[in-house]
Coordinates of C-alpha atoms and ligand atoms in Angstrom, one line a residue:
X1 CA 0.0 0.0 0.0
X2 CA 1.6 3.1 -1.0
X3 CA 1.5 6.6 1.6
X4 CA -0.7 8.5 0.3
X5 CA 1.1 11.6 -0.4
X6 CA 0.9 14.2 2.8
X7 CA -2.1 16.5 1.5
X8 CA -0.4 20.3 2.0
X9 CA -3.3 22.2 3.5
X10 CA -3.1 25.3 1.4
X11 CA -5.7 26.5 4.6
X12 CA -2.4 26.7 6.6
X13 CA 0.1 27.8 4.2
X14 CA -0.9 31.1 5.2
X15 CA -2.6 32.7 8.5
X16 CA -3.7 36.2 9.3
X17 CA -2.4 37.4 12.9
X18 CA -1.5 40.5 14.9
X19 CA 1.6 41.8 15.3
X20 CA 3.0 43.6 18.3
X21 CA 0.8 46.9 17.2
X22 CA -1.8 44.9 16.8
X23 CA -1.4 45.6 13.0
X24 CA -2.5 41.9 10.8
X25 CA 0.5 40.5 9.7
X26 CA 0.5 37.3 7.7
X27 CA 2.5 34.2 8.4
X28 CA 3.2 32.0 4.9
X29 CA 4.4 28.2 5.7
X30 CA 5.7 25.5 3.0
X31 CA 5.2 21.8 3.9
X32 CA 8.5 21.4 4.7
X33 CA 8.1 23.6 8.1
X34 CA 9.4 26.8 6.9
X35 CA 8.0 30.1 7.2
X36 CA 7.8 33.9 6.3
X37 CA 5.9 36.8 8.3
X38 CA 5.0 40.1 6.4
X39 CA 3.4 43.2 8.4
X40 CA 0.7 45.0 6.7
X41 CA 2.8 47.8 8.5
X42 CA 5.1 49.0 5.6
X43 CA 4.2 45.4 3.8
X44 CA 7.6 44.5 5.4
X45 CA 8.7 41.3 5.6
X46 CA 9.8 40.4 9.3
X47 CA 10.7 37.3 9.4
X48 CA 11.8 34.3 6.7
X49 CA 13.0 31.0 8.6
X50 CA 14.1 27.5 7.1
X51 CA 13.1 23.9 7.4
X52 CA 14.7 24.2 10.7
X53 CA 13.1 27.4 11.8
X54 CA 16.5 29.2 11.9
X55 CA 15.7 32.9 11.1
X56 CA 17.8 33.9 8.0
X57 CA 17.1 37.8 8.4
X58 CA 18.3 40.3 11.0
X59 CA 16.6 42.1 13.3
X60 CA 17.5 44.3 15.9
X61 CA 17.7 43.6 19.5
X62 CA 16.6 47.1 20.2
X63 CA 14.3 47.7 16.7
X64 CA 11.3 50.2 17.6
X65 CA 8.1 48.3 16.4
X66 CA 6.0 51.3 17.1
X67 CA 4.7 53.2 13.9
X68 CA 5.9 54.9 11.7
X69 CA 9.0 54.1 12.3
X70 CA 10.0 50.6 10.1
X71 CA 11.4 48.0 12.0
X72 CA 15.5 47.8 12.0
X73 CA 15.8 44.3 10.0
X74 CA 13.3 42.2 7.8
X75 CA 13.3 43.8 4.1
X76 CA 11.9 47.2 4.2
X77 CA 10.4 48.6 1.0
X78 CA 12.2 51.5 -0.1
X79 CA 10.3 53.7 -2.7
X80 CA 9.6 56.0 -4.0
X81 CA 13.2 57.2 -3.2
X82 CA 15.9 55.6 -1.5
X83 CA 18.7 58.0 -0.2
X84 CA 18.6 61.7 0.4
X85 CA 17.4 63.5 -2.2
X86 CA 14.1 66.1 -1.8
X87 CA 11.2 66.5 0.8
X88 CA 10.4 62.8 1.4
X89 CA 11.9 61.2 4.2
X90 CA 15.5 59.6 2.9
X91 CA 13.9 56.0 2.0
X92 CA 10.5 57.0 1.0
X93 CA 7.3 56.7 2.7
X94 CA 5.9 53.0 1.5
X95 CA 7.9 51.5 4.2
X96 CA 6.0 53.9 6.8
X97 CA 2.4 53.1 5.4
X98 CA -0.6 50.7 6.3
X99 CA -0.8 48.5 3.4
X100 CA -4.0 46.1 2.7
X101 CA -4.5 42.9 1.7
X102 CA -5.3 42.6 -2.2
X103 CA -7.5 39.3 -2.7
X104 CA -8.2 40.2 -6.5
X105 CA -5.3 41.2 -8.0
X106 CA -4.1 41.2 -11.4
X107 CA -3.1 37.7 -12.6
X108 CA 0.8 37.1 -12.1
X109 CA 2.2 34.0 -14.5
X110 CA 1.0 30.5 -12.8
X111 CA 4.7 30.2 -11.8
X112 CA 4.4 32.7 -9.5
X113 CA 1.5 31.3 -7.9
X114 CA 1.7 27.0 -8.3
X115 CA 3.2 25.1 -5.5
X116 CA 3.6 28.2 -3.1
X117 CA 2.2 29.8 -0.3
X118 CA 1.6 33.3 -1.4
X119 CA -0.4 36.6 -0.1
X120 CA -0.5 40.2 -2.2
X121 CA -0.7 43.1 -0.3
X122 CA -1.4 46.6 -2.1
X123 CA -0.7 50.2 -1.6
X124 CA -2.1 53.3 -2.8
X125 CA -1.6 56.8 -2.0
X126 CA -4.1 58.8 0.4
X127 CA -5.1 62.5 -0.3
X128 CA -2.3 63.3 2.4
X129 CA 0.3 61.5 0.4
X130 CA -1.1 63.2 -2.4
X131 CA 0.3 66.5 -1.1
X132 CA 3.5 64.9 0.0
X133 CA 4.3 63.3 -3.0
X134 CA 2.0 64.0 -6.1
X135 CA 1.7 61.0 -8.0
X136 CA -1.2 58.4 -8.0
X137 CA 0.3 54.9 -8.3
X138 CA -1.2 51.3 -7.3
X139 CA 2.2 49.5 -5.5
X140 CA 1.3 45.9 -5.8
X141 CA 3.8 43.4 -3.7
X142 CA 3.3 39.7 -3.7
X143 CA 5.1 37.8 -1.2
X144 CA 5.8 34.0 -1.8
X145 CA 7.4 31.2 -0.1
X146 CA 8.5 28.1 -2.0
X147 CA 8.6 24.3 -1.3
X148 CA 12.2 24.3 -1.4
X149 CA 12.3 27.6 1.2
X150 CA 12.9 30.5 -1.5
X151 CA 11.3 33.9 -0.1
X152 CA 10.1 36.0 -3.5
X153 CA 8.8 39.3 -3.8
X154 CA 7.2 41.1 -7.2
X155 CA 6.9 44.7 -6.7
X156 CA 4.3 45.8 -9.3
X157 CA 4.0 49.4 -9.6
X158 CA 1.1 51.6 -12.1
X159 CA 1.1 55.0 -12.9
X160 CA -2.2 56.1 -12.6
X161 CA -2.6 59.8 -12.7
X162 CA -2.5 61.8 -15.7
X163 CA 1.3 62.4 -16.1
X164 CA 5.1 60.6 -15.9
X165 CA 6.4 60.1 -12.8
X166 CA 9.8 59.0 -11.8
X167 CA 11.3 56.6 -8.4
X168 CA 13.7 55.2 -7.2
X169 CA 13.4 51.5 -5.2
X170 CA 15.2 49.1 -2.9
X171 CA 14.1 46.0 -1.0
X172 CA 16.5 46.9 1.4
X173 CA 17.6 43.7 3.0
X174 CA 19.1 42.6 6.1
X175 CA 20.2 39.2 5.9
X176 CA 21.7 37.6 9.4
X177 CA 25.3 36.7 9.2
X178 CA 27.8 34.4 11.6
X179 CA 30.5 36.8 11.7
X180 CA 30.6 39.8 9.2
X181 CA 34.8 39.5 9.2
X182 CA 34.1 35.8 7.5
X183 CA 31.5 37.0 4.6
X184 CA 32.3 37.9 0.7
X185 CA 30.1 38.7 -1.6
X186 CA 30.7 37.4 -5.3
X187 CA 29.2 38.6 -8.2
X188 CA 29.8 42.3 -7.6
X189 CA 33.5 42.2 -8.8
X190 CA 34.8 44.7 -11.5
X191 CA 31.5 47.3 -11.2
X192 CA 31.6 50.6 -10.5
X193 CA 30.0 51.9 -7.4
X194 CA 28.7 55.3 -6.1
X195 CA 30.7 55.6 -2.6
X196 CA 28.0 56.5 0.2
X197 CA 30.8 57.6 2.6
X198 CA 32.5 59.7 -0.3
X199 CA 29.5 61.9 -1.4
X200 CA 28.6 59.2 -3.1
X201 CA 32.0 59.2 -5.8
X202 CA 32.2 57.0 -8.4
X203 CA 34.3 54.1 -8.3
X204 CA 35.3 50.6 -9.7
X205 CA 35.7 47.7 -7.6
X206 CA 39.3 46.4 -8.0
X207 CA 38.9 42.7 -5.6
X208 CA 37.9 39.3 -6.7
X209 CA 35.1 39.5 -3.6
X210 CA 33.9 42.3 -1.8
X211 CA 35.1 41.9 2.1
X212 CA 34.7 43.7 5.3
X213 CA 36.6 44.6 7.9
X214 CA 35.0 48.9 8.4
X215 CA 31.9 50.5 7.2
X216 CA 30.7 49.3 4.0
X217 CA 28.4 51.8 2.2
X218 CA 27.9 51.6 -1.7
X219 CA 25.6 51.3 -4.8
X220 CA 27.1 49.3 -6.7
X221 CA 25.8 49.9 -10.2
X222 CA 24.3 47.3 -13.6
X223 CA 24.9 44.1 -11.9
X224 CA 24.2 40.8 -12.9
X225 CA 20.9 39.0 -11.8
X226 CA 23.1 36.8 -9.3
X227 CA 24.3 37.8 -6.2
X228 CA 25.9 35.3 -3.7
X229 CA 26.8 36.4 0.1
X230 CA 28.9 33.7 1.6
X231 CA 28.5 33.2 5.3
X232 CA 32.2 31.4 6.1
X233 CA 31.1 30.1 9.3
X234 CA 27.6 28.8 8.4
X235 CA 29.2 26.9 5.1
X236 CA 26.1 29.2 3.6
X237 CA 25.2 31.3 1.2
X238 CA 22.6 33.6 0.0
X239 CA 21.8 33.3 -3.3
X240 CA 19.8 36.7 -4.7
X241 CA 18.3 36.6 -7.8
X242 CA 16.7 40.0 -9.0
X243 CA 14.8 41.3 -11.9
X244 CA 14.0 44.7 -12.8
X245 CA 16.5 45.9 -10.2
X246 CA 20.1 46.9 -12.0
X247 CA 21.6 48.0 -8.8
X248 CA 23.2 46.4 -5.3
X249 CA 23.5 48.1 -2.4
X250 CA 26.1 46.9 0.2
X251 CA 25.7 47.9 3.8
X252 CA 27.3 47.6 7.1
X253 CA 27.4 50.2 9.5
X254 CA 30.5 49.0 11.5
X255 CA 31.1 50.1 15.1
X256 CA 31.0 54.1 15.1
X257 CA 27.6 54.1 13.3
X258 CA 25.7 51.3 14.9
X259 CA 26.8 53.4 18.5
X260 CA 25.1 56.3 16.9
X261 CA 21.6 54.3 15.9
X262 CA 19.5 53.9 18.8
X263 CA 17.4 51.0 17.6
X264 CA 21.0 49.2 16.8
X265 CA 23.0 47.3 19.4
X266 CA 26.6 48.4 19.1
X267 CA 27.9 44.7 18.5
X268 CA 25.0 44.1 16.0
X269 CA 26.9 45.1 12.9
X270 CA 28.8 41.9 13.3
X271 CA 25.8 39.5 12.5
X272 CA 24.2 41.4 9.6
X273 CA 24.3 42.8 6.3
X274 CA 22.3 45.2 3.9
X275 CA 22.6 43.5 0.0
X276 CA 19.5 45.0 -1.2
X277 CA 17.9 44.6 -4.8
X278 CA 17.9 48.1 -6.5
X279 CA 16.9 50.9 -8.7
X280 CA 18.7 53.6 -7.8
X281 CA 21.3 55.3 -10.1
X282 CA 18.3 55.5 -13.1
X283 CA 15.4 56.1 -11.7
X284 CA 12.3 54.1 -13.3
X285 CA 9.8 56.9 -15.2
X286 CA 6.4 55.6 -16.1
X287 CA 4.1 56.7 -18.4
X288 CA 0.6 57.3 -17.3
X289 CA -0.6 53.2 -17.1
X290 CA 2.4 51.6 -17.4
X291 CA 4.0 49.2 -15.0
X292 CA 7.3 48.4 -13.8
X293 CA 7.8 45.3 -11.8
X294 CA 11.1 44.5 -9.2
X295 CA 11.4 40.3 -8.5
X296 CA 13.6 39.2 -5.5
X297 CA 14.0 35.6 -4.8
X298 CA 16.3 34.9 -1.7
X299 CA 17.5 31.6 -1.1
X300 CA 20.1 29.6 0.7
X301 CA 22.4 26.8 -0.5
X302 CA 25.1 24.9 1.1
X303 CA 28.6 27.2 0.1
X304 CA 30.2 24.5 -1.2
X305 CA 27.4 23.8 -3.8
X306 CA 27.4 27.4 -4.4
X307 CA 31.1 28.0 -5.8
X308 CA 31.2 25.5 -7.9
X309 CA 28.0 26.8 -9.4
X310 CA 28.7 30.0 -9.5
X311 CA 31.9 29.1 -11.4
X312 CA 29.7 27.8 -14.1
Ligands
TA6_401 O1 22.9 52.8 1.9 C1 22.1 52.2 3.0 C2 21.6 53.3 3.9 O2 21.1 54.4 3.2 C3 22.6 53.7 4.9 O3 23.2 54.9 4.6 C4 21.8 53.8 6.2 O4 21.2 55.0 6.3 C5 20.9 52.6 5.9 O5 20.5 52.8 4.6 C6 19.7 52.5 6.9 O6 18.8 53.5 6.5 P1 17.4 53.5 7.4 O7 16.6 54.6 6.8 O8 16.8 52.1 7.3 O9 17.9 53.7 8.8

């Protein structure tokens, strides 16, 4: 008699609860036991744990959860600006807002949907934001988790006033490292980069993998769709994959600057790091009804299977 196969119970692949505001969040579970947790509180994801229920992204020890400041860790959604430029706040103001759950929204391909546990969240400006920021949009961000563990995010944003508009965008990332002194990141090597700490200067990066040992703060510009951040200690590594999104940005704040963060322990700098999926250097410009989408998929493999693939 063969086992019948276990029957995944798409009614528990994903679960509505509250989160420390009381704001729904939504927790998204694959069959294998792993999980994901996305507040309708800047549509940030919070949490994204393996098979084992290790968490793979950083979060402060001392993040404010307290509105409208976004939480210190998970991915925050950075848009429509990322970095100081204008009257917005420096990472925009999507990250600060009360998203809503979208239960109708514009068919994505089957891929996107078949075999995961999935939930789309959508935001749209209010008269207030109007004033702030002039432009009527519909941000639509699906949030997936797959069988095998990958987290994916589609950013799908509509013009929908009467004129262009122009952003900017990051899922800004903080993935949880062993020990920041034994990561690298490959797949970054020979691009130029806009230097954060050097009024943002152009430069070209000379190694064969980016290191740290101070304050890492860069764009680093027209990557390829692979990204790999290998954690020595953890013989892990994140594999990124990114569409839509040209740009990296690489952050550590070091010791000086997480002292000078209140929701940042000063030792914290040593177990994460910012590689965020971007659009920075050429801001997107839609047309009014046109759509521009951003994909993420995060994963993890073992390092060693990740070199020699990469190598390929
Ligand atoms: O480049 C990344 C960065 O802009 C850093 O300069 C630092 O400000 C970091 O983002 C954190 O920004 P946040 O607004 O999340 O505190």
């Amino acid at each position: 008699m063969g086992h019948s196969a276990a029957v995944w119970d798409h009614r528990t692949a994903i679960e509505v609860t509250k989160d420390w505001n009381g704001i729904d969040q939504v927790v998204l579970r694959n069959p294998q036991g792993a999980s994901a947790r996305v507040s309708l509180h800047g549509g940030q994801v919070t949490s994204w744990r393996n098979e084992q229920g290790e968490e793979l992204l950083f979060t402060s020890s001392k993040a404010i959860f307290k509105p409208p400041k976004a939480m210190r860790g998970g991915i925050p959604i950075c848009f429509p600006q990322f970095g100081n430029c204008g009257s917005l706040e420096q990472h925009g103001f999507a990250r600060n807002k009360l998203w809503t759950i979208d239960n109708n929204p514009p068919p994505l391909p089957p891929n996107d949907s078949h075999g995961k546990s999935f939930v789309d969240l959508l935001l749209k400006p209010s008269e207030e934001d109007l004033k702030g920021w002039p432009h009527s949009f519909e941000f639509r961000l699906r949030i997936s988790l797959a069988a095998d563990g990958v987290l994916t995010l589609i950013s799908r944003i509509r013009n929908i006033n009467g004129r262009p508009f122009s952003f900017s965008f990051a899922y800004h990332t903080y993935l949880s490292v062993s020990d920041i002194s034994e990561v690298r990141i490959e797949g970054l090597e020979t691009l130029d980069y806009l230097d954060n700490l050097c009024q943002r200067e152009r430069f070209t990066e000379q190694g064969d993998a980016i290191t740290f040992e101070s304050e890492v703060d860069r764009v680093y510009l027209s990557s390829s769709h692979l990204i790999a951040v290998l954690d020595h200690e953890k013989k892990r590594t994140f594999v990124i994959r990114k569409e839509g999104l040209p740009d990296v940005v690489v952050w550590n704040p070091w010791d000086k600057k997480s002292k000078a963060m209140a929701d940042f322990g000063d030792e914290e700098y040593k177990q994460m790091l910012c590689v965020d999926g971007a659009a920075i250097e050429k801001p997107i410009t839609l047309k009014p009804g046109e759509e521009w989408t951003g994909r993420l998929e995060l994963s993890v493999v073992p390092s060693s299977f990740c070199s020699e693939y990469l190598d390929h």
